[in-house]
Every structure is written in C-alpha cells, then in structure tokens.
mmCIF file of C-alpha atoms in Angstrom:
data_model
loop_
_atom_site.group_PDB
_atom_site.id
_atom_site.type_symbol
_atom_site.label_atom_id
_atom_site.label_comp_id
_atom_site.label_asym_id
_atom_site.label_seq_id
_atom_site.Cartn_x
_atom_site.Cartn_y
_atom_site.Cartn_z
ATOM 1 C CA UNK A 468 -13.473 43.574 0.354
ATOM 2 C CA UNK A 469 -12.638 39.493 1.412
ATOM 3 C CA UNK A 470 -11.927 38.948 4.808
ATOM 4 C CA UNK A 471 -8.707 36.903 4.160
ATOM 5 C CA UNK A 472 -7.649 40.233 1.930
ATOM 6 C CA UNK A 473 -8.405 42.034 5.292
ATOM 7 C CA UNK A 474 -6.122 40.234 7.349
ATOM 8 C CA UNK A 475 -3.502 39.808 5.182
ATOM 9 C CA UNK A 476 -3.280 43.226 5.258
ATOM 10 C CA UNK A 477 -3.273 43.956 8.234
ATOM 11 C CA UNK A 478 -0.854 41.017 8.688
ATOM 12 C CA UNK A 479 1.356 42.921 6.525
ATOM 13 C CA UNK A 480 1.373 46.366 8.625
ATOM 14 C CA UNK A 481 1.965 44.744 11.734
ATOM 15 C CA UNK A 482 4.927 43.103 10.199
ATOM 16 C CA UNK A 483 6.030 46.512 8.610
ATOM 17 C CA UNK A 484 5.723 48.281 11.979
ATOM 18 C CA UNK A 485 7.726 45.740 13.596
ATOM 19 C CA UNK A 486 10.614 45.774 10.975
ATOM 20 C CA UNK A 487 10.530 49.759 11.582
ATOM 21 C CA UNK A 488 10.405 49.014 15.105
ATOM 22 C CA UNK A 489 13.403 46.878 15.184
ATOM 23 C CA UNK A 490 15.261 49.059 12.479
ATOM 24 C CA UNK A 491 14.802 51.816 14.891
ATOM 25 C CA UNK A 492 15.959 50.555 18.126
ATOM 26 C CA UNK A 493 19.341 49.100 16.242
ATOM 27 C CA UNK A 494 19.314 53.037 14.854
ATOM 28 C CA UNK A 495 18.970 54.462 18.498
ATOM 29 C CA UNK A 496 21.259 52.238 20.112
ATOM 30 C CA UNK A 497 24.053 53.094 17.418
ATOM 31 C CA UNK A 498 23.253 57.003 17.104
ATOM 32 C CA UNK A 499 23.279 57.204 20.989
ATOM 33 C CA UNK A 500 26.400 55.192 21.748
ATOM 34 C CA UNK A 501 28.414 57.277 18.857
ATOM 35 C CA UNK A 502 26.817 60.817 19.922
ATOM 36 C CA UNK A 503 28.526 59.952 23.592
ATOM 37 C CA UNK A 504 31.442 58.784 21.806
ATOM 38 C CA UNK A 505 31.977 61.858 20.182
ATOM 39 C CA UNK A 506 31.428 64.162 23.478
ATOM 40 C CA UNK A 507 33.566 61.765 25.721
ATOM 41 C CA UNK A 508 36.682 62.191 22.990
ATOM 42 C CA UNK A 509 35.972 66.006 22.974
ATOM 43 C CA UNK A 510 36.611 66.160 26.901
ATOM 44 C CA UNK A 511 39.961 67.476 27.475
ATOM 45 C CA UNK A 512 41.870 64.569 28.976
ATOM 46 C CA UNK A 513 42.365 66.056 32.263
ATOM 47 C CA UNK A 514 38.303 65.544 33.465
ATOM 48 C CA UNK A 515 38.924 61.538 33.703
ATOM 49 C CA UNK A 516 37.860 59.388 35.333
ATOM 50 C CA UNK A 517 35.253 60.746 37.385
ATOM 51 C CA UNK A 518 32.346 59.327 38.899
ATOM 52 C CA UNK A 519 28.431 59.554 37.687
ATOM 53 C CA UNK A 520 25.731 61.235 39.773
ATOM 54 C CA UNK A 521 22.157 59.934 40.787
ATOM 55 C CA UNK A 522 20.072 57.277 40.645
ATOM 56 C CA UNK A 523 22.247 54.413 38.130
ATOM 57 C CA UNK A 524 25.304 56.313 37.119
ATOM 58 C CA UNK A 525 26.326 56.418 40.891
ATOM 59 C CA UNK A 526 27.346 53.184 40.198
ATOM 60 C CA UNK A 527 29.419 54.084 37.068
ATOM 61 C CA UNK A 528 32.638 56.108 36.448
ATOM 62 C CA UNK A 529 33.307 57.779 33.563
ATOM 63 C CA UNK A 530 36.834 57.347 31.860
ATOM 64 C CA UNK A 531 37.987 57.239 27.925
ATOM 65 C CA UNK A 532 39.889 54.452 26.443
ATOM 66 C CA UNK A 533 40.866 53.909 22.869
ATOM 67 C CA UNK A 534 40.142 50.415 22.458
ATOM 68 C CA UNK A 535 42.227 49.198 19.226
ATOM 69 C CA UNK A 536 41.652 45.397 19.964
ATOM 70 C CA UNK A 537 38.505 43.089 21.287
ATOM 71 C CA UNK A 538 37.306 42.560 24.500
ATOM 72 C CA UNK A 539 39.745 43.291 27.049
ATOM 73 C CA UNK A 540 42.274 45.017 24.320
ATOM 74 C CA UNK A 541 43.014 41.495 22.748
ATOM 75 C CA UNK A 542 44.305 41.434 19.158
ATOM 76 C CA UNK A 543 45.352 44.868 19.250
ATOM 77 C CA UNK A 544 48.405 44.778 17.102
ATOM 78 C CA UNK A 545 46.133 42.882 14.355
ATOM 79 C CA UNK A 546 44.205 45.294 12.953
ATOM 80 C CA UNK A 547 42.507 43.698 10.046
ATOM 81 C CA UNK A 548 41.751 40.854 11.850
ATOM 82 C CA UNK A 549 39.796 42.770 14.647
ATOM 83 C CA UNK A 550 37.757 45.087 11.663
ATOM 84 C CA UNK A 551 37.340 41.594 9.858
ATOM 85 C CA UNK A 552 35.547 39.970 13.227
ATOM 86 C CA UNK A 553 33.615 43.073 13.757
ATOM 87 C CA UNK A 554 31.983 43.093 10.167
ATOM 88 C CA UNK A 555 31.493 39.130 10.527
ATOM 89 C CA UNK A 556 29.619 39.458 13.581
ATOM 90 C CA UNK A 557 27.584 42.386 12.529
ATOM 91 C CA UNK A 558 26.734 40.538 9.468
ATOM 92 C CA UNK A 559 25.840 37.370 11.285
ATOM 93 C CA UNK A 560 23.937 39.412 13.489
ATOM 94 C CA UNK A 561 21.865 40.949 10.619
ATOM 95 C CA UNK A 562 21.324 37.817 8.930
ATOM 96 C CA UNK A 563 20.072 36.249 12.213
ATOM 97 C CA UNK A 564 17.575 39.288 12.883
ATOM 98 C CA UNK A 565 16.337 39.044 8.850
ATOM 99 C CA UNK A 566 16.016 35.300 9.364
ATOM 100 C CA UNK A 567 14.148 36.171 12.715
ATOM 101 C CA UNK A 568 11.716 38.735 11.368
ATOM 102 C CA UNK A 569 11.024 36.324 8.170
ATOM 103 C CA UNK A 570 10.139 33.353 10.470
ATOM 104 C CA UNK A 571 8.236 35.328 12.791
ATOM 105 C CA UNK A 572 9.847 34.457 15.970
ATOM 106 C CA UNK A 573 8.939 36.241 19.161
ATOM 107 C CA UNK A 574 9.356 39.805 20.155
ATOM 108 C CA UNK A 575 12.048 39.087 22.906
ATOM 109 C CA UNK A 576 14.197 37.134 20.366
ATOM 110 C CA UNK A 577 13.816 39.832 17.786
ATOM 111 C CA UNK A 578 14.656 42.890 20.121
ATOM 112 C CA UNK A 579 17.573 41.327 20.908
ATOM 113 C CA UNK A 580 19.181 40.706 17.975
ATOM 114 C CA UNK A 581 18.240 44.428 17.059
ATOM 115 C CA UNK A 582 20.192 45.585 20.153
ATOM 116 C CA UNK A 583 22.858 43.609 19.389
ATOM 117 C CA UNK A 584 23.140 44.980 15.864
ATOM 118 C CA UNK A 585 22.795 48.445 17.105
ATOM 119 C CA UNK A 586 26.047 48.090 19.645
ATOM 120 C CA UNK A 587 27.842 45.619 17.290
ATOM 121 C CA UNK A 588 27.387 48.311 14.245
ATOM 122 C CA UNK A 589 28.557 51.452 16.608
ATOM 123 C CA UNK A 590 31.808 49.749 17.399
ATOM 124 C CA UNK A 591 32.278 48.246 13.899
ATOM 125 C CA UNK A 592 31.723 51.889 12.768
ATOM 126 C CA UNK A 593 34.626 52.991 15.549
ATOM 127 C CA UNK A 594 37.252 50.395 14.047
ATOM 128 C CA UNK A 595 36.472 51.281 10.448
ATOM 129 C CA UNK A 596 36.575 55.576 10.860
ATOM 130 C CA UNK A 597 38.509 55.579 14.227
ATOM 131 C CA UNK A 598 40.803 52.835 14.011
ATOM 132 C CA UNK A 599 39.831 52.059 17.750
ATOM 133 C CA UNK A 600 36.955 51.636 19.705
ATOM 134 C CA UNK A 601 35.831 54.542 22.435
ATOM 135 C CA UNK A 602 35.041 52.779 25.270
ATOM 136 C CA UNK A 603 34.096 55.198 28.302
ATOM 137 C CA UNK A 604 32.148 53.466 31.122
ATOM 138 C CA UNK A 605 33.283 51.593 34.401
ATOM 139 C CA UNK A 606 31.318 49.948 36.628
ATOM 140 C CA UNK A 607 32.280 50.849 39.789
ATOM 141 C CA UNK A 608 31.153 46.537 41.456
ATOM 142 C CA UNK A 609 34.262 44.240 41.660
ATOM 143 C CA UNK A 610 35.066 42.607 39.228
ATOM 144 C CA UNK A 611 33.504 44.633 36.487
ATOM 145 C CA UNK A 612 35.760 47.790 37.897
ATOM 146 C CA UNK A 613 38.729 46.379 35.797
ATOM 147 C CA UNK A 614 36.636 46.611 32.625
ATOM 148 C CA UNK A 615 36.055 49.674 30.455
ATOM 149 C CA UNK A 616 32.682 49.279 28.406
ATOM 150 C CA UNK A 617 30.637 51.861 25.877
ATOM 151 C CA UNK A 618 26.938 51.865 25.531
ATOM 152 C CA UNK A 619 27.086 49.797 22.352
ATOM 153 C CA UNK A 620 28.541 46.703 24.617
ATOM 154 C CA UNK A 621 25.640 46.914 27.302
ATOM 155 C CA UNK A 622 23.177 46.721 24.264
ATOM 156 C CA UNK A 623 25.206 43.972 23.116
ATOM 157 C CA UNK A 624 25.323 42.197 26.413
ATOM 158 C CA UNK A 625 21.645 42.959 27.284
ATOM 159 C CA UNK A 626 20.650 41.658 23.821
ATOM 160 C CA UNK A 627 22.203 38.740 24.029
ATOM 161 C CA UNK A 628 20.168 37.978 27.305
ATOM 162 C CA UNK A 629 17.096 38.914 25.944
ATOM 163 C CA UNK A 630 17.488 36.552 22.953
ATOM 164 C CA UNK A 631 18.597 33.828 25.002
ATOM 165 C CA UNK A 632 15.628 34.263 27.437
ATOM 166 C CA UNK A 633 13.008 34.290 24.542
ATOM 167 C CA UNK A 634 14.789 31.360 22.852
ATOM 168 C CA UNK A 635 14.991 29.317 26.299
ATOM 169 C CA UNK A 636 10.898 30.700 26.651
ATOM 170 C CA UNK A 637 10.260 29.316 23.030
ATOM 171 C CA UNK A 638 11.731 25.801 24.225
ATOM 172 C CA UNK A 639 9.879 25.574 27.208
ATOM 173 C CA UNK A 640 6.769 26.562 25.515
ATOM 174 C CA UNK A 641 6.979 24.067 22.687
ATOM 175 C CA UNK A 642 6.383 26.556 19.775
ATOM 176 C CA UNK A 643 8.269 26.864 16.749
ATOM 177 C CA UNK A 644 7.507 30.877 16.913
ATOM 178 C CA UNK A 645 7.569 32.933 19.823
ATOM 179 C CA UNK A 646 4.675 35.560 20.837
ATOM 180 C CA UNK A 647 3.860 38.944 18.860
#
C-alpha cells in the first residue's frame, strides 16, 4: 500500500468519525430536550414553579410555559411566520455545519454549529408537532429570572458562543482552518 493512500484513508476515517460525533451531538441535544419537554408536559399543573436542588440546579427554577411565538413570545399570533423563521434558521445552521465540515474548519466552530442545530431542530419540532415550544427553566438571577428557556435554547446560546470563540481564535491565528 502506498503511503499517500494510507494517509488518505486515515484522513477519511477521521473526517467520518468527526461527522458522526457532530451528528450525535446535535441528536443528543434534540433527544434530551424532547425527553425533558415530554416529562414537563406530563406533570400536573399544580407542581410548577418549583426550585431545582443541588449544584447548578440550585440556580434554576422549573416551570411549564407553552411559547407559541419566538423569543419572549414575539409574533405569537403569526404561527406560519414563526415556523418559517424556525425552518429557515435550522436549515441555515445545517448548511453552515456542512460547509464547515467540508472546509475542515476548527472543532470549536463545528461543535458550536452542532449544538445550535440540535437546539434549533428541537424547537422547530415543537412548533410543527405541538404548535408551541415547551419552555421549562428559569435562571434565578436578575435580570434573567424573567425569561423561561429550555435545553434547546441553552444549546443554541452555548453553540453560538463556541462558534464565535472559534471564529475569533481563527482570526487571531490568521489561519483559514482551525485546529482539528
């Protein structure tokens, strides 16, 4: 076997394993968020709000809110627009992730996009299947205590931060590609 062929095969295996890991990341965010939403929706109405206990959960209260709009309930009376924006956003993130993998951009950017995609698809699924997004966490810190979010929202936020950090690092190092 020629050396070039061996390196090429290893590169392909690495690329496929990274693609699988990114798909599993997006899928895990989607699945866990949907499982929590299902559990929250099955709880009796009188059990909310309630405080989380222990560790990081002590900074969170749990609630049940059915958001028919975008963030903070915007456009709640325009369901087609809300679903269209969700679908467009999800499709754009998917395309950006595919491009990032194709261009062999850095792991931070790709992981950020995978987290964002998982959260966006979970919320889009809610909008299409339920007609609303199930939000269930309140961060007990002012001014955030007025906002109810879900794991998908948190993944979108964290993914956006990670993508931005990866972009800044790429710009600072002057490289077209991030480190693998």
